[in-house]
Tab-separated table of C-alpha atoms in Angstrom:
chain	number	residue	atom	x	y	z
A	29	MET	CA	-40.407	-32.070	48.785
A	30	SER	CA	-37.602	-30.072	47.329
A	31	MET	CA	-37.175	-26.811	49.225
A	32	LEU	CA	-34.651	-25.162	46.952
A	33	ALA	CA	-33.421	-25.059	43.377
A	34	ARG	CA	-30.420	-23.336	41.855
A	35	PHE	CA	-31.092	-21.888	38.406
A	36	PRO	CA	-28.950	-22.794	35.364
A	37	VAL	CA	-26.347	-20.348	34.106
A	38	ARG	CA	-27.311	-20.702	30.482
A	39	ARG	CA	-29.334	-22.775	28.059
A	40	LEU	CA	-27.224	-25.403	26.351
A	41	CYS	CA	-27.529	-27.306	23.105
A	42	VAL	CA	-25.705	-30.572	22.478
A	43	ALA	CA	-25.098	-29.795	18.831
A	44	GLY	CA	-23.451	-33.088	17.945
A	45	THR	CA	-26.438	-35.062	19.162
A	46	ARG	CA	-28.869	-32.953	17.142
A	47	ARG	CA	-26.791	-33.224	13.978
A	48	ARG	CA	-26.891	-36.991	14.278
A	49	TRP	CA	-30.660	-37.018	13.741
A	50	PHE	CA	-30.316	-35.269	10.370
A	51	THR	CA	-28.265	-38.213	9.078
A	52	ALA	CA	-30.880	-40.786	10.040
A	53	SER	CA	-33.129	-42.271	7.409
A	54	ALA	CA	-36.721	-41.091	7.211
A	55	GLU	CA	-37.879	-44.570	8.273
A	56	GLY	CA	-35.664	-44.571	11.351
A	57	LEU	CA	-36.175	-40.980	12.421
A	58	GLU	CA	-39.365	-41.598	14.353
A	59	ASP	CA	-37.841	-44.562	16.195
A	60	ALA	CA	-34.701	-42.566	16.979
A	61	LEU	CA	-36.709	-39.666	18.398
A	62	GLU	CA	-38.801	-42.063	20.452
A	63	ARG	CA	-35.661	-43.708	21.871
A	64	GLN	CA	-34.271	-40.279	22.685
A	65	GLU	CA	-37.469	-39.334	24.514
A	66	LEU	CA	-37.456	-42.614	26.444
A	67	ALA	CA	-33.840	-42.017	27.426
A	68	LYS	CA	-34.724	-38.534	28.670
A	69	ARG	CA	-37.594	-39.897	30.769
A	70	ALA	CA	-35.406	-42.663	32.198
A	71	HIS	CA	-32.710	-40.133	33.052
A	72	LYS	CA	-35.241	-37.883	34.807
A	73	ASP	CA	-36.712	-40.815	36.767
A	74	ILE	CA	-33.266	-41.794	38.014
A	75	GLN	CA	-32.429	-38.254	39.023
A	76	ILE	CA	-35.750	-37.808	40.825
A	77	ALA	CA	-35.074	-41.000	42.793
A	78	ARG	CA	-31.607	-39.761	43.706
A	79	ARG	CA	-32.999	-36.400	44.742
A	80	ARG	CA	-35.609	-38.020	46.974
A	81	ARG	CA	-32.884	-40.017	48.676
A	82	ARG	CA	-30.754	-36.903	49.224
A	83	GLU	CA	-33.707	-34.939	50.607
A	84	ALA	CA	-34.509	-37.813	52.977
A	85	ASP	CA	-30.904	-37.763	54.212
A	86	ASP	CA	-31.071	-33.980	54.657
A	87	GLU	CA	-34.273	-34.143	56.653
A	88	MET	CA	-32.852	-36.885	58.864
A	89	VAL	CA	-29.915	-34.619	59.830
A	90	LEU	CA	-32.260	-31.690	60.505
A	91	CYS	CA	-34.629	-33.874	62.551
A	92	GLN	CA	-31.814	-35.243	64.688
A	93	SER	CA	-30.522	-31.741	65.410
A	94	ALA	CA	-33.981	-30.443	66.320
A	95	ALA	CA	-34.701	-33.462	68.520
A	96	ALA	CA	-31.331	-33.140	70.297
A	97	ALA	CA	-32.248	-29.531	71.136
A	98	GLY	CA	-35.481	-30.639	72.798
A	99	PHE	CA	-37.915	-30.238	69.923
A	100	ILE	CA	-39.525	-33.615	70.511
A	101	GLU	CA	-41.948	-33.281	67.586
A	102	ALA	CA	-38.987	-33.709	65.262
A	103	GLU	CA	-38.955	-37.398	66.181
A	104	GLY	CA	-42.581	-37.923	65.174
A	105	LYS	CA	-43.789	-39.778	62.101
A	106	ASP	CA	-45.922	-36.986	60.625
A	107	PRO	CA	-43.794	-35.154	57.992
A	108	GLU	CA	-45.590	-31.850	58.509
A	109	ARG	CA	-45.058	-31.942	62.269
A	110	ARG	CA	-41.390	-32.791	61.738
A	111	ARG	CA	-40.944	-29.841	59.393
A	112	ARG	CA	-42.700	-27.497	61.794
A	113	ALA	CA	-40.317	-28.625	64.533
A	114	ILE	CA	-37.342	-28.105	62.220
A	115	ASP	CA	-38.633	-24.636	61.314
A	116	GLN	CA	-39.091	-23.695	64.958
A	117	PHE	CA	-35.637	-24.949	65.969
A	118	TYR	CA	-33.741	-23.199	63.182
A	119	SER	CA	-35.849	-20.047	63.485
A	120	GLU	CA	-34.846	-19.713	67.122
A	121	ARG	CA	-31.240	-20.472	66.241
A	122	ALA	CA	-31.207	-17.888	63.437
A	123	GLU	CA	-32.681	-15.216	65.737
A	124	THR	CA	-30.017	-15.955	68.345
A	125	VAL	CA	-27.270	-15.698	65.735
A	126	MET	CA	-28.609	-12.437	64.307
A	127	ALA	CA	-28.914	-10.906	67.792
A	128	SER	CA	-25.317	-11.884	68.597
A	129	ILE	CA	-24.086	-10.296	65.359
A	130	ALA	CA	-25.947	-7.076	66.158
A	131	ALA	CA	-24.441	-7.036	69.668
A	132	GLY	CA	-20.923	-7.638	68.371
A	133	ARG	CA	-20.682	-10.942	70.258
A	134	MET	CA	-21.063	-13.434	67.428
A	135	ARG	CA	-18.178	-15.601	68.587
A	136	GLU	CA	-19.990	-16.327	71.845
A	137	VAL	CA	-22.789	-17.974	69.849
A	138	VAL	CA	-21.025	-19.050	66.663
A	139	PRO	CA	-17.899	-21.059	67.579
A	140	PHE	CA	-16.421	-21.040	64.092
A	141	SER	CA	-15.561	-18.665	61.271
A	142	LEU	CA	-15.810	-18.881	57.504
A	143	GLU	CA	-13.760	-17.288	54.750
A	144	VAL	CA	-14.240	-16.666	51.040
A	145	ALA	CA	-11.231	-17.786	48.981
A	146	PRO	CA	-10.470	-19.346	45.582
A	147	SER	CA	-11.880	-22.852	45.273
A	148	GLU	CA	-9.162	-25.496	45.466
A	149	ASP	CA	-10.802	-28.668	44.141
A	150	LEU	CA	-12.865	-27.193	41.313
A	151	PRO	CA	-11.514	-26.142	37.904
A	152	GLN	CA	-10.397	-22.548	37.631
A	153	PRO	CA	-11.210	-19.953	36.481
A	154	ILE	CA	-14.748	-21.346	36.110
A	155	ALA	CA	-15.313	-22.013	39.823
A	156	GLY	CA	-13.920	-18.731	41.149
A	157	ASP	CA	-14.192	-18.224	44.901
A	158	GLY	CA	-15.787	-20.603	47.348
A	159	VAL	CA	-16.481	-20.685	51.096
A	160	PHE	CA	-14.165	-22.463	53.525
A	161	VAL	CA	-14.196	-23.265	57.229
A	162	LYS	CA	-11.444	-21.025	58.608
A	163	ASP	CA	-11.453	-22.260	62.196
A	164	ALA	CA	-13.684	-24.056	64.663
A	165	GLU	CA	-13.609	-24.538	68.418
A	166	GLY	CA	-12.738	-28.126	69.202
A	167	GLY	CA	-11.528	-28.595	65.637
A	168	GLU	CA	-14.894	-29.426	64.077
A	169	ILE	CA	-18.400	-28.191	63.296
A	170	PRO	CA	-21.129	-30.771	64.067
A	171	ALA	CA	-23.745	-31.813	61.515
A	172	GLY	CA	-26.903	-29.741	61.795
A	173	THR	CA	-25.069	-26.498	62.634
A	174	LEU	CA	-26.437	-23.305	61.080
A	175	LEU	CA	-23.484	-22.086	59.015
A	176	ALA	CA	-24.559	-19.170	56.850
A	177	PHE	CA	-27.309	-17.123	55.245
A	178	TYR	CA	-27.960	-16.811	51.508
A	179	PRO	CA	-27.889	-13.037	50.960
A	180	GLY	CA	-29.395	-11.155	48.060
A	181	SER	CA	-32.434	-9.375	46.721
A	182	VAL	CA	-35.780	-11.129	47.076
A	183	TYR	CA	-38.451	-11.372	44.386
A	184	LEU	CA	-41.860	-12.452	45.680
A	185	PRO	CA	-43.938	-14.972	43.689
A	186	HIS	CA	-46.644	-12.500	42.638
A	187	GLU	CA	-43.954	-10.043	41.537
A	188	VAL	CA	-42.318	-12.683	39.357
A	189	ARG	CA	-45.652	-13.583	37.752
A	190	TRP	CA	-46.802	-9.994	37.250
A	191	LEU	CA	-43.492	-9.006	35.672
A	192	GLY	CA	-43.755	-11.804	33.112
A	193	GLY	CA	-41.660	-14.555	34.696
A	194	ASP	CA	-38.095	-14.734	35.950
A	195	GLY	CA	-36.510	-14.096	32.534
A	196	PRO	CA	-38.256	-10.797	31.672
A	197	MET	CA	-38.088	-9.731	35.307
A	198	LEU	CA	-34.319	-10.182	35.578
A	199	GLU	CA	-33.890	-8.488	32.205
A	200	ARG	CA	-35.785	-5.452	33.481
A	201	ALA	CA	-33.551	-5.491	36.559
A	202	GLY	CA	-30.500	-5.338	34.306
A	203	GLN	CA	-29.422	-8.781	35.455
A	204	HIS	CA	-28.057	-10.845	32.565
A	205	THR	CA	-27.309	-14.056	34.454
A	206	SER	CA	-29.267	-16.301	36.784
A	207	SER	CA	-26.095	-17.976	38.073
A	208	HIS	CA	-26.707	-16.829	41.656
A	209	VAL	CA	-30.507	-17.089	41.736
A	210	ILE	CA	-31.866	-19.615	44.214
A	211	GLY	CA	-35.538	-20.558	44.437
A	212	ARG	CA	-37.631	-21.507	47.458
A	213	VAL	CA	-40.723	-23.702	47.438
A	214	GLY	CA	-43.654	-21.366	46.867
A	215	GLY	CA	-41.930	-19.286	44.222
A	216	ILE	CA	-39.697	-16.870	46.158
A	217	LEU	CA	-36.475	-16.119	44.235
A	218	ILE	CA	-33.286	-14.717	45.770
A	219	ASP	CA	-30.622	-13.178	43.555
A	220	GLY	CA	-27.251	-13.339	45.256
A	221	LEU	CA	-25.945	-10.704	42.847
A	222	TRP	CA	-28.337	-8.097	44.283
A	223	SER	CA	-30.312	-7.106	41.215
A	224	GLY	CA	-33.242	-4.793	41.810
A	225	ILE	CA	-35.969	-2.752	40.154
A	226	GLN	CA	-37.074	0.798	40.914
A	227	VAL	CA	-40.802	0.919	40.214
A	228	PRO	CA	-42.461	4.243	39.284
A	229	ALA	CA	-45.539	5.215	41.283
A	230	SER	CA	-47.636	5.020	38.106
A	231	GLU	CA	-47.287	1.223	38.264
A	232	PHE	CA	-48.443	0.649	41.825
A	233	ASP	CA	-50.166	3.732	43.240
A	234	LEU	CA	-53.447	2.956	41.504
A	235	ASP	CA	-57.038	3.671	42.358
A	236	GLU	CA	-59.725	1.076	41.714
A	237	GLU	CA	-60.481	2.306	38.206
A	238	ALA	CA	-56.808	2.313	37.156
A	239	LEU	CA	-56.216	-1.095	38.729
A	240	SER	CA	-59.183	-2.611	36.894
A	241	ALA	CA	-57.907	-1.156	33.625
A	242	VAL	CA	-54.457	-2.682	34.175
A	243	VAL	CA	-55.971	-6.085	34.932
A	244	ALA	CA	-58.230	-5.922	31.871
A	245	LYS	CA	-55.276	-5.059	29.645
A	246	ARG	CA	-53.229	-8.004	30.925
A	247	ILE	CA	-56.161	-10.402	30.521
A	248	GLU	CA	-56.688	-9.249	26.946
A	249	MET	CA	-52.976	-9.422	26.118
A	250	GLU	CA	-52.694	-12.995	27.392
A	251	ASN	CA	-56.068	-14.054	25.968
A	252	VAL	CA	-57.329	-15.268	29.337
A	253	THR	CA	-60.820	-16.797	29.380
A	254	SER	CA	-60.894	-18.759	32.652
A	255	ASP	CA	-62.532	-16.972	35.591
A	256	SER	CA	-60.070	-18.557	38.012
A	257	VAL	CA	-57.108	-17.242	36.015
A	258	LYS	CA	-58.711	-13.795	35.780
A	259	ASN	CA	-59.088	-13.778	39.561
A	260	ALA	CA	-55.473	-14.887	39.932
A	261	VAL	CA	-54.300	-12.041	37.678
A	262	ARG	CA	-56.187	-9.508	39.784
A	263	ALA	CA	-54.849	-11.023	43.018
A	264	ASP	CA	-51.279	-10.726	41.687
A	265	VAL	CA	-51.581	-7.056	40.723
A	266	GLU	CA	-53.303	-6.217	44.018
A	267	ALA	CA	-50.470	-7.884	45.953
A	268	TYR	CA	-47.914	-6.162	43.716
A	269	CYS	CA	-49.377	-2.714	44.453
A	270	ALA	CA	-49.958	-3.386	48.148
A	271	GLY	CA	-46.396	-4.593	48.629
A	272	LEU	CA	-44.850	-1.490	47.116
A	273	ARG	CA	-47.077	0.693	49.311
A	274	ASN	CA	-46.359	-1.289	52.498
A	275	ARG	CA	-44.907	0.884	55.260
A	276	ARG	CA	-42.270	-1.696	56.055
A	277	ARG	CA	-40.886	-1.150	52.569
A	278	THR	CA	-41.526	2.558	52.042
A	279	ARG	CA	-41.659	4.482	55.343
A	280	PRO	CA	-39.442	7.609	55.380
A	281	LYS	CA	-37.205	6.497	58.287
A	282	LEU	CA	-36.759	2.963	57.007
A	283	ASP	CA	-33.494	1.418	58.216
A	284	VAL	CA	-32.185	0.573	54.758
A	285	PRO	CA	-28.957	-1.483	54.823
A	286	ASP	CA	-25.990	0.682	53.913
A	287	HIS	CA	-23.936	-2.003	52.189
A	288	CYS	CA	-25.509	-1.061	48.824
A	289	GLY	CA	-25.481	-4.687	47.727
A	290	GLN	CA	-21.678	-4.853	47.913
A	291	PRO	CA	-20.674	-8.274	49.313
A	292	GLU	CA	-17.530	-7.077	51.089
A	293	LYS	CA	-19.439	-4.415	53.022
A	294	LEU	CA	-22.232	-6.832	53.899
A	295	ARG	CA	-19.802	-9.505	55.133
A	296	ALA	CA	-18.036	-6.941	57.306
A	297	GLN	CA	-21.381	-6.362	59.043
A	298	ASN	CA	-22.718	-9.936	58.888
A	299	PRO	CA	-19.871	-12.467	58.492
A	300	LEU	CA	-22.307	-15.313	57.845
A	301	ALA	CA	-23.836	-13.685	54.760
A	302	VAL	CA	-21.738	-15.789	52.380
A	303	GLY	CA	-24.182	-18.443	51.153
A	304	GLU	CA	-24.210	-17.158	47.575
A	305	MET	CA	-20.508	-18.027	47.258
A	306	ILE	CA	-20.909	-21.735	48.073
A	307	ASN	CA	-20.025	-23.889	45.080
A	308	HIS	CA	-21.563	-27.098	43.741
A	309	PRO	CA	-19.382	-30.103	44.682
A	310	PRO	CA	-16.800	-31.612	42.311
A	311	GLU	CA	-17.851	-34.709	40.377
A	312	GLY	CA	-18.114	-37.749	42.633
A	313	ARG	CA	-18.314	-35.718	45.845
A	314	PRO	CA	-21.421	-35.149	48.000
A	315	ALA	CA	-22.679	-31.784	49.177
A	316	ASN	CA	-21.659	-31.078	52.764
A	317	VAL	CA	-24.206	-28.318	53.384
A	318	MET	CA	-27.926	-28.131	52.753
A	319	GLY	CA	-30.291	-25.203	52.334
A	320	TRP	CA	-33.464	-24.633	54.352
A	321	PRO	CA	-35.967	-21.794	53.718
A	322	MET	CA	-36.334	-19.402	56.621
A	323	ASP	CA	-38.361	-16.276	57.438
A	324	LEU	CA	-36.459	-14.189	59.973
A	325	ASP	CA	-38.234	-12.108	62.617
A	326	ILE	CA	-36.137	-8.996	61.964
A	327	PHE	CA	-38.598	-6.169	62.511
A	328	GLY	CA	-38.509	-4.239	65.749
A	329	LYS	CA	-35.361	-6.023	66.909
A	330	GLY	CA	-32.912	-3.230	66.163
A	331	TYR	CA	-30.961	-5.111	63.545
A	332	GLU	CA	-33.028	-4.700	60.393
A	333	HIS	CA	-29.985	-3.126	58.725
A	334	LEU	CA	-28.060	-6.392	59.219
A	335	ALA	CA	-30.663	-8.530	57.460
A	336	PRO	CA	-28.971	-10.657	54.798
A	337	ASN	CA	-31.758	-9.944	52.315
A	338	THR	CA	-33.741	-7.006	50.942
A	339	TYR	CA	-36.813	-6.654	48.747
A	340	ALA	CA	-35.701	-6.460	45.108
A	341	LEU	CA	-38.546	-4.124	44.127
A	342	ARG	CA	-38.594	-0.652	45.618
A	343	PRO	CA	-40.459	2.576	44.831
A	344	GLU	CA	-38.627	4.862	42.454
A	345	GLY	CA	-36.280	7.191	44.334
A	346	MET	CA	-35.839	4.901	47.329
A	347	PRO	CA	-32.164	4.095	48.040
A	348	GLY	CA	-30.785	0.667	47.234
A	349	PRO	CA	-30.495	-2.127	47.930
A	350	GLY	CA	-34.064	-1.769	49.209
A	351	ALA	CA	-36.012	-2.470	52.386
A	352	PRO	CA	-34.906	-5.302	54.705
A	353	CYS	CA	-36.685	-8.556	53.857
A	354	PRO	CA	-37.298	-11.477	56.258
A	355	HIS	CA	-37.245	-14.165	53.556
A	356	THR	CA	-33.931	-15.985	53.309
A	357	VAL	CA	-32.292	-19.408	53.052
A	358	ILE	CA	-30.013	-20.755	55.752
A	359	MET	CA	-27.101	-23.096	55.078
A	360	VAL	CA	-26.778	-26.029	57.477
A	361	ALA	CA	-23.902	-28.497	57.873
A	362	ALA	CA	-24.905	-31.877	56.418
A	363	HIS	CA	-22.091	-33.684	58.217
A	364	THR	CA	-19.127	-32.881	60.432
A	365	LEU	CA	-16.879	-30.161	59.000
A	366	ARG	CA	-13.288	-29.260	59.892
A	367	PRO	CA	-11.031	-26.254	59.292
A	368	GLY	CA	-9.903	-26.135	55.681
A	369	ASP	CA	-13.036	-27.838	54.323
A	370	GLU	CA	-14.718	-26.111	51.402
A	371	LEU	CA	-18.498	-25.895	51.649
A	372	TYR	CA	-20.526	-27.481	48.848
A	373	LEU	CA	-24.238	-27.057	48.117
A	374	ASP	CA	-26.099	-29.338	45.714
A	375	TYR	CA	-27.455	-27.039	42.980
A	376	GLY	CA	-29.925	-29.683	41.783
A	377	CYS	CA	-29.582	-28.910	38.068
A	378	GLU	CA	-30.057	-32.584	37.173
A	379	LEU	CA	-33.818	-32.079	37.350
A	380	LEU	CA	-33.757	-29.515	34.551
A	381	GLU	CA	-34.354	-30.444	30.945
A	382	LEU	CA	-31.190	-31.967	29.534
A	383	GLU	CA	-30.571	-29.038	27.210
A	384	ASP	CA	-30.777	-26.622	30.168
A	385	ILE	CA	-28.161	-28.326	32.344
A	386	PRO	CA	-24.901	-26.308	32.527
A	387	VAL	CA	-21.964	-27.960	30.779
A	388	TRP	CA	-19.887	-27.990	33.971
A	389	PHE	CA	-22.583	-29.660	36.091
A	390	ALA	CA	-22.425	-33.232	37.419
A	391	PRO	CA	-24.977	-34.546	39.951
A	392	ALA	CA	-23.702	-34.507	43.511
A	393	ALA	CA	-22.912	-37.904	45.005
A	394	LEU	CA	-25.223	-39.240	47.703
A	395	ARG	CA	-24.272	-38.841	51.346
A	396	GLY	CA	-24.513	-41.241	54.218
A	397	ASP	CA	-24.789	-45.000	54.240
A	398	ALA	CA	-26.199	-45.961	50.847
A	399	VAL	CA	-26.899	-49.519	52.077
A	400	GLU	CA	-28.778	-48.503	55.234
A	401	LYS	CA	-31.545	-51.079	55.734
A	402	ASP	CA	-33.468	-49.585	58.655
A	403	PRO	CA	-36.458	-47.483	57.444
A	404	ALA	CA	-36.618	-45.794	60.847
A	405	LYS	CA	-33.109	-44.431	60.312
A	406	ASN	CA	-33.438	-43.757	56.594
A	407	PRO	CA	-36.748	-42.250	55.372
A	408	ALA	CA	-35.755	-42.985	51.780
A	409	ILE	CA	-35.944	-46.720	52.506
A	410	ALA	CA	-39.426	-46.281	53.940
A	411	VAL	CA	-40.578	-44.464	50.788
A	412	ARG	CA	-39.117	-47.230	48.620
A	413	ASP	CA	-40.831	-49.944	50.673
A	414	GLU	CA	-44.170	-48.148	50.431
A	415	LEU	CA	-43.831	-47.916	46.648
A	416	HIS	CA	-43.006	-51.620	46.446
A	417	ALA	CA	-46.091	-52.433	48.521
A	418	TRP	CA	-48.284	-50.227	46.328
A	419	ARG	CA	-46.956	-51.910	43.163
A	420	GLN	CA	-47.648	-55.401	44.551
A	421	GLN	CA	-51.209	-54.408	45.465
A	422	PHE	CA	-51.736	-52.917	42.007
A	423	GLU	CA	-50.478	-56.069	40.256
A	424	ALA	CA	-52.670	-58.294	42.437
A	425	ARG	CA	-55.744	-56.154	41.725
A	426	HIS	CA	-55.265	-55.580	37.983
A	427	GLY	CA	-53.178	-58.546	36.891
A	428	ARG	CA	-50.496	-56.359	35.238
A	429	LYS	CA	-47.595	-54.113	36.086
A	430	PRO	CA	-48.377	-50.410	36.638
A	431	THR	CA	-47.468	-47.911	33.939
A	432	ARG	CA	-46.189	-44.368	34.396
A	433	HIS	CA	-49.763	-43.163	33.860
A	434	ASP	CA	-50.959	-45.455	36.662
A	435	LEU	CA	-48.311	-44.046	38.995
A	436	ALA	CA	-49.166	-40.451	38.168
A	437	SER	CA	-52.942	-40.874	38.412
A	438	ASP	CA	-52.970	-42.829	41.677
A	439	LYS	CA	-53.111	-40.491	44.676
A	440	VAL	CA	-51.061	-42.781	46.960
A	441	ALA	CA	-48.305	-43.433	44.423
A	442	ALA	CA	-48.173	-39.801	43.336
A	443	ALA	CA	-47.780	-38.675	46.949
A	444	LEU	CA	-44.918	-41.105	47.459
């Protein structure tokens, strides 16, 4: 399961390709369009397979780190138990790191330092700055090490939906690019450029009658007829209002971070809040860091003001960048790193529609041993073997090869 996704910078149009269709004969146009669609599907299938392999490699590194720290469940076969063990391990590690930063003793817990500097192996000026390993005790940082946090303003899933989707929402926030927006599974979005929205009380401080009127207006505007969708609309607006009235986000003595969304000020307070500056790797190179969603336990610990993230939405009149938010993404070393190494995160844009993929983007190369034959060491091999077994059973039962529809409609194959 993909945990993260980096959003494209802009929508693209391969104009030359589109012009070519206008020169085709009427008889050949339909065939040409069909071939184009088949090519798109084939491309997507290949990229999905590559992504599954990369995610399997990532999880193997995380599992090994959690198991080495005594989280035995990480060695189990149940994926959910493994992920719970990974969550527990990195949650404890993140809390330890945050506490050390608050106490001014980060170096006792974090035996390395990072720096933001111009990228060296990516084309300039497009790439801009990147993140480098400045120094490390012993000359290296082991795989599985928590390296950084992805700072920024957090938009919750119901907020995104209620505000009309990420496009209209970012437009209202005055944010004209999604270049630093990262998404977590479940719909949480984090904008590393610290956009935000001040919401007037008339939008969220509603009594039952006003709330019902707002829901009815939205249902009418979107021509909703399904009861389940109507209930979902009401649930979204209720969560939207409740969130903006929550004491953790609105209380008078709230410990609002004083960095005002300025990266330099934030990094002076929390040197690991540099995740938004990590670049996608150059063509032919693998990512050397991976992202993992994390909910920090920051409240009541005395370091809310050092939280790398804040809620993007805040009541009108409340100072920016907003209330501290526990939802973040941690960056973890995918393999051994050494001083001078630039950090690279796979943005995953290859899974977008072809016309949405940024012009500079090339899929990250795969890490690890691509010819690993042991399923116990490489979960991707196990998934492949299970798919092969399913296909053989299907062919034996039906006397034909499975189609894409067969794969999608079969619960076992779809899960794999």
